[in-house]
Structures are given as C-alpha cells and as structure tokens.
mmCIF file of C-alpha atoms and ligand atoms in Angstrom:
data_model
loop_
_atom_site.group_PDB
_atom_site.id
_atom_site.type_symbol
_atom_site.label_atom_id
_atom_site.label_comp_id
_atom_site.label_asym_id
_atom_site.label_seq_id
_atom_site.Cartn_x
_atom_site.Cartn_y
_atom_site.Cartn_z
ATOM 1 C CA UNK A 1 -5.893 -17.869 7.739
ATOM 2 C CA UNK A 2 -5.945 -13.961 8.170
ATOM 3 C CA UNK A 3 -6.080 -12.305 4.734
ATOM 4 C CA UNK A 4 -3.919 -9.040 3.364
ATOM 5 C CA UNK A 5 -5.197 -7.467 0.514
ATOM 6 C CA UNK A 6 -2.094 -5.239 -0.932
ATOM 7 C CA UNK A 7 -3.317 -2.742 -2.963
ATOM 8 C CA UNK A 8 -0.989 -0.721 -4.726
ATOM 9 C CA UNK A 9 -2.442 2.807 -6.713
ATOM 10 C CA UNK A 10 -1.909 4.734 -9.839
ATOM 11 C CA UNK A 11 1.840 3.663 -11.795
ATOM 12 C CA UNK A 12 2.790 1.357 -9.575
ATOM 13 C CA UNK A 13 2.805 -1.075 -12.727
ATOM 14 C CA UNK A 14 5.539 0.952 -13.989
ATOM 15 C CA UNK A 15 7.917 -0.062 -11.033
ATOM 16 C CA UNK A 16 11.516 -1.522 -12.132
ATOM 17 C CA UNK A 17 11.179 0.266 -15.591
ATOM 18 C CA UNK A 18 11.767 4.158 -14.980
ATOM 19 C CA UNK A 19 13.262 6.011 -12.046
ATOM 20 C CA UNK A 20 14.924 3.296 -10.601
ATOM 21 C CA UNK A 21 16.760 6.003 -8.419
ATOM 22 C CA UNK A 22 13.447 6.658 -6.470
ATOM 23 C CA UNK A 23 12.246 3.181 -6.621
ATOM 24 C CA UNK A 24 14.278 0.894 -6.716
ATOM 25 C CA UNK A 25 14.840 -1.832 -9.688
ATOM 26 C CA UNK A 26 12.321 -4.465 -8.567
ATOM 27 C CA UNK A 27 9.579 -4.828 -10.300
ATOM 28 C CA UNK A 28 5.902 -5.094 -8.971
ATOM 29 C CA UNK A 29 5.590 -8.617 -9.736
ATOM 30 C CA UNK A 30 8.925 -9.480 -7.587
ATOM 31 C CA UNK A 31 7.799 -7.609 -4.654
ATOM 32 C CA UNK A 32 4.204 -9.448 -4.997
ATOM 33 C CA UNK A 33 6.899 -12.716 -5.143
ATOM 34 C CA UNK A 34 8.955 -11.712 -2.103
ATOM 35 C CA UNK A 35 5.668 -10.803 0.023
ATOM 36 C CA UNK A 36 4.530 -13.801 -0.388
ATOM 37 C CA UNK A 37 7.289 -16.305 0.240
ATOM 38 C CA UNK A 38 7.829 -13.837 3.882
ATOM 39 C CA UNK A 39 3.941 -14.040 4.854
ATOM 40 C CA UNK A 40 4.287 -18.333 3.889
ATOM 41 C CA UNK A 41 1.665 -20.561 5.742
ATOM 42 C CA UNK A 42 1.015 -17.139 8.355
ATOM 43 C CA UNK A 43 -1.483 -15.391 5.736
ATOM 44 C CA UNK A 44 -3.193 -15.208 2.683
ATOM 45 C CA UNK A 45 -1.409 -12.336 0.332
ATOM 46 C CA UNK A 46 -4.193 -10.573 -2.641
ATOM 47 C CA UNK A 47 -2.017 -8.629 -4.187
ATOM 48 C CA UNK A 48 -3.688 -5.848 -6.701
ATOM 49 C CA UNK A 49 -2.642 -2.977 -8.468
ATOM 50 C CA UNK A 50 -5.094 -0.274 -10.868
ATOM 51 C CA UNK A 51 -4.492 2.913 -12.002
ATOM 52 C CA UNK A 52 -8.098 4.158 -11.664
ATOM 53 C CA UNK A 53 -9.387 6.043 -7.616
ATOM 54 C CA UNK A 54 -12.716 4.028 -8.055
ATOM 55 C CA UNK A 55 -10.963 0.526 -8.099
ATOM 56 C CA UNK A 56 -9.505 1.093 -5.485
ATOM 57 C CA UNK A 57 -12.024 2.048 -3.331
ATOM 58 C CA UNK A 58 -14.200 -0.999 -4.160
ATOM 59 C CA UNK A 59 -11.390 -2.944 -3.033
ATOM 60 C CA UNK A 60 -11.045 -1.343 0.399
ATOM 61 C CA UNK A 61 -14.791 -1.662 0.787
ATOM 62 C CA UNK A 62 -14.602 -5.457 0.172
ATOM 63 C CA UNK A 63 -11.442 -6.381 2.266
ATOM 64 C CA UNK A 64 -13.751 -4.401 5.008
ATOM 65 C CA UNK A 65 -16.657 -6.809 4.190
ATOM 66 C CA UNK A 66 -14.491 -9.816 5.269
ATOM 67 C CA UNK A 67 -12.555 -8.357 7.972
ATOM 68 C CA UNK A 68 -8.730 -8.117 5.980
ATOM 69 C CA UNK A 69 -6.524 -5.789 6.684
ATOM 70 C CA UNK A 70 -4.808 -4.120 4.120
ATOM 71 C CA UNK A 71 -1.401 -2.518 2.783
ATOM 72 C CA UNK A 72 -2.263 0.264 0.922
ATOM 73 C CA UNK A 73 0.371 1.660 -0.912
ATOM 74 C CA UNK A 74 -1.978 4.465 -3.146
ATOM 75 C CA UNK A 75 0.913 6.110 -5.014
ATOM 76 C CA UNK A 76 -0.290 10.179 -5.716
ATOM 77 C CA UNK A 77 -3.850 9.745 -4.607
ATOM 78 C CA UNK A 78 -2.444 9.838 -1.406
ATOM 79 C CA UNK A 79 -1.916 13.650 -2.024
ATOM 80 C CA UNK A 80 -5.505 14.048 -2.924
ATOM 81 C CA UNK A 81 -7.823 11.415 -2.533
ATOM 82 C CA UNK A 82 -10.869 12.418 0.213
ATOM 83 C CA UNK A 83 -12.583 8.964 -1.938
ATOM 84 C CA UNK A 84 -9.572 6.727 -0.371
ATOM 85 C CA UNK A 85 -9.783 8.350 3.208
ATOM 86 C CA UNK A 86 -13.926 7.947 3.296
ATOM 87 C CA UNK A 87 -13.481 4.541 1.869
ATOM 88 C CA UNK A 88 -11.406 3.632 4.867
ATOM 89 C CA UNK A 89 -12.971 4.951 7.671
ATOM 90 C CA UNK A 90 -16.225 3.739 5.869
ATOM 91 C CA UNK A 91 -15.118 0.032 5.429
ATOM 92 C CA UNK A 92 -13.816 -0.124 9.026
ATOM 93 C CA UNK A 93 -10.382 -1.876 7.106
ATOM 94 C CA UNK A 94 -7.502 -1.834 9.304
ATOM 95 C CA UNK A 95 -4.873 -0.126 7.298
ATOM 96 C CA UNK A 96 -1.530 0.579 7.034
ATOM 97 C CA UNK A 97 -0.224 3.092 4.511
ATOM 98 C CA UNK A 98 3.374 2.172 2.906
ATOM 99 C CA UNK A 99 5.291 3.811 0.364
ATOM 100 C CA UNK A 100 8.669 2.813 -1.430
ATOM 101 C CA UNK A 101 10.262 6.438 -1.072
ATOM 102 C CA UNK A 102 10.378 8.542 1.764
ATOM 103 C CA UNK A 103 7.784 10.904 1.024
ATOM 104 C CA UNK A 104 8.775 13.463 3.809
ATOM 105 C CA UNK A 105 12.525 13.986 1.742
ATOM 106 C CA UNK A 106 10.665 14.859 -1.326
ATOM 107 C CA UNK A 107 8.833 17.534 -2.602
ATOM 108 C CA UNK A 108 6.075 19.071 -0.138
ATOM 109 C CA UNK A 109 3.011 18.513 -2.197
ATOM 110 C CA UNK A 110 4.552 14.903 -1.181
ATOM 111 C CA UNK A 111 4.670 15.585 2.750
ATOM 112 C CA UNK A 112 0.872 15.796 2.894
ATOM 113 C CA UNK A 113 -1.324 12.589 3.427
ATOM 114 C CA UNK A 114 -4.666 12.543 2.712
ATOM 115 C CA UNK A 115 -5.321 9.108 4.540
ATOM 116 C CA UNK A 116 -2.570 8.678 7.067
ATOM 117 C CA UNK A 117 -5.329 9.660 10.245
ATOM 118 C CA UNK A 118 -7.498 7.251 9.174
ATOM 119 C CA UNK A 119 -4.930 4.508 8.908
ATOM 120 C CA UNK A 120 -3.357 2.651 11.563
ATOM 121 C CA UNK A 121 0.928 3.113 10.663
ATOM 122 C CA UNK A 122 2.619 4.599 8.106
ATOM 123 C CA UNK A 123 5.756 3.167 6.439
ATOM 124 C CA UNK A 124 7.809 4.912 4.038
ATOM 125 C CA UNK A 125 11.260 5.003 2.614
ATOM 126 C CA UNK A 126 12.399 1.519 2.700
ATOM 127 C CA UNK A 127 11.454 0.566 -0.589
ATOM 128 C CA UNK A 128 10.193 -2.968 -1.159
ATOM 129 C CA UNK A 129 10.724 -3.856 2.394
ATOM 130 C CA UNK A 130 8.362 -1.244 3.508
ATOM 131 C CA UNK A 131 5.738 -3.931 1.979
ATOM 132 C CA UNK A 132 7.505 -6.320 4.077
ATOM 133 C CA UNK A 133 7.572 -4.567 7.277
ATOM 134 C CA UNK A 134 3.529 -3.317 6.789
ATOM 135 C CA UNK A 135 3.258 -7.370 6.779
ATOM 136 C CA UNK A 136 4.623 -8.274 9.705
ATOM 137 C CA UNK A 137 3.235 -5.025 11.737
ATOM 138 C CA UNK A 138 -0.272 -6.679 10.793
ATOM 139 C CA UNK A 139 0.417 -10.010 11.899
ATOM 140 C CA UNK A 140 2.103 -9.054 15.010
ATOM 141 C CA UNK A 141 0.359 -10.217 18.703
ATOM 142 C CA UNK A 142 -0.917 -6.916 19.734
ATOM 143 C CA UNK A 143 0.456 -5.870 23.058
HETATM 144 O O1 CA2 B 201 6.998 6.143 -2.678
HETATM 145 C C1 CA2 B 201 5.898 5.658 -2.996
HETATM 146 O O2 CA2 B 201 5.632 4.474 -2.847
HETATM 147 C C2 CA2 B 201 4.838 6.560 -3.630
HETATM 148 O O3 CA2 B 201 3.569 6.138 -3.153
HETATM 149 C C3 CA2 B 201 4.953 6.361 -5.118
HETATM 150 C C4 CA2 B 201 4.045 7.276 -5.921
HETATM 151 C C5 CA2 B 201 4.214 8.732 -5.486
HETATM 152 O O4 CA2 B 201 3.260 9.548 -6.149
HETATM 153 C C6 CA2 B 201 4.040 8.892 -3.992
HETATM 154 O O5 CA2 B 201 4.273 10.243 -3.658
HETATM 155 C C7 CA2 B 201 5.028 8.022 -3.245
HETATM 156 C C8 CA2 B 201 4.377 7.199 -7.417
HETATM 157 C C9 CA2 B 201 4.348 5.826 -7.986
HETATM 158 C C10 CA2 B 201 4.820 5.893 -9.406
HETATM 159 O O6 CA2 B 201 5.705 4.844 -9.622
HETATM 160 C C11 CA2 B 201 6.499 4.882 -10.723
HETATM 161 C C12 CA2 B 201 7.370 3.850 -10.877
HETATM 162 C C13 CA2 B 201 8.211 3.831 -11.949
HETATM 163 C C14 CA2 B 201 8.168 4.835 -12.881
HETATM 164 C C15 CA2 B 201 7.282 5.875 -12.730
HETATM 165 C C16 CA2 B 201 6.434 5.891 -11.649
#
C-alpha cells in the first residue's frame, strides 16, 4: 500500500486552541482522524508534527528513502527554510505543499514560498480539507 507521510511544521500542535479565526477549530489530532478514515484501505497515513527545522528534514529524507510521498504542511519555515527546499529536491520526495489559510490573503512576508518550486502542487486556504485534497491529488491515476 502506497505510504503518505504528513508532516506538519513549527505550532501546528497549537491548532484548535488559539486563532481559531485563521485556523479553524479542529484540532491536529482530528484532522490526523479525518485523513485517515478518507485515505481507508487506499494508503498508509504517518502523520507527524515537530516544532524543530532539523526534524523535519530527517523526515523528508526518509519518506525519500522508501519512495512516499508526502504532505508537507511546514507552517513559517515555509517563509525561510533553504534546509526544507534542499531536503526535498535532495530526497527526490514527491511533495505537495498545503496550508490551512490562504497564505496569498495574508501578510506578504506570507506570499513568499521557499519550497513551492521544488514541490509538485500547492494547496492553501481550505483549511483541514486542504490535507484532504493534497491526499487525493497523490493518489490520483496520473493522466
Ligand atoms: O496556513 C497554514 O497552514 C500555515 O502554514 C500556518 C503557519 C503559518 O506560519 C503559515 O504562514 C501558514 C502557522 C501555524 C501556526 O498555527 C497556530 C495554530 C494555532 C495557534 C497559533 C498558531
């Protein structure tokens, strides 16, 4: 069965607890729930979270080692991280960024993406679904 890491950056752990005007009121543990009952028997969900650049990089490099593909939702590193874009093209991970909000509505240190070149889709602005959709964009039949 394919396998999705979802790897979700920096606060993300705060999600349903502050600023539920931006993000929404579900927590990350209920989107982690709802991903997985929509991906069922069709793929494997890992579903991570950390607050720290390095992390996350070691787990792009391993879902590259075994050929995942991965929903990267990397909160601010986004905005800054050259560590997250290298680790991506390095690892060869096919990738598609997601965020809750719609970055490009918000303020424009927000509008620039340090990884979206190196990843195949973006998806922002639909809140939880955007996890949703980033699943079902991977598991499409490529046309
Ligand atoms: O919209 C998104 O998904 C973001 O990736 C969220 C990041 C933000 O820096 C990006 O520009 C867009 C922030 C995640 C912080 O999440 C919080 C949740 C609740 C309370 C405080 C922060």
């Amino acid at each position: 069965m394919r396998r999705i890491f979802v790897l979700n950056g920096p606060n993300l752990n705060l999600l349903g607890t502050r600023e539920p005007g931006i993000y929404g009121t579900l927590s990350l543990a209920d989107i982690e729930e709802r991903l997985k009952a929509r991906a069922g028997g069709r793929a494997e969900i890992v579903f991570r979270q950390s607050n720290h650049e390095g992390e996350l990089v070691t787990w792009i490099q391993e879902a590259g080692s075994e050929d995942a593909g991965v929903i990267l939702n990397a909160g601010a590193y986004t905005h800054t991280s050259v560590a997250l874009r290298d680790a991506i093209s390095g690892a060869k991970a096919e990738t598609i960024e997601i965020h809750l909000s719609n970055t490009h509505a918000r303020e424009p240190f927000r509008h620039k993406s340090f990884i979206t070149a190196v990843c195949r889709g973006v998806i922002a602005g639909f809140g939880p679904l955007s996890y949703e959709l980033a699943l079902e964009a991977h598991l499409a039949p490529r046309d």
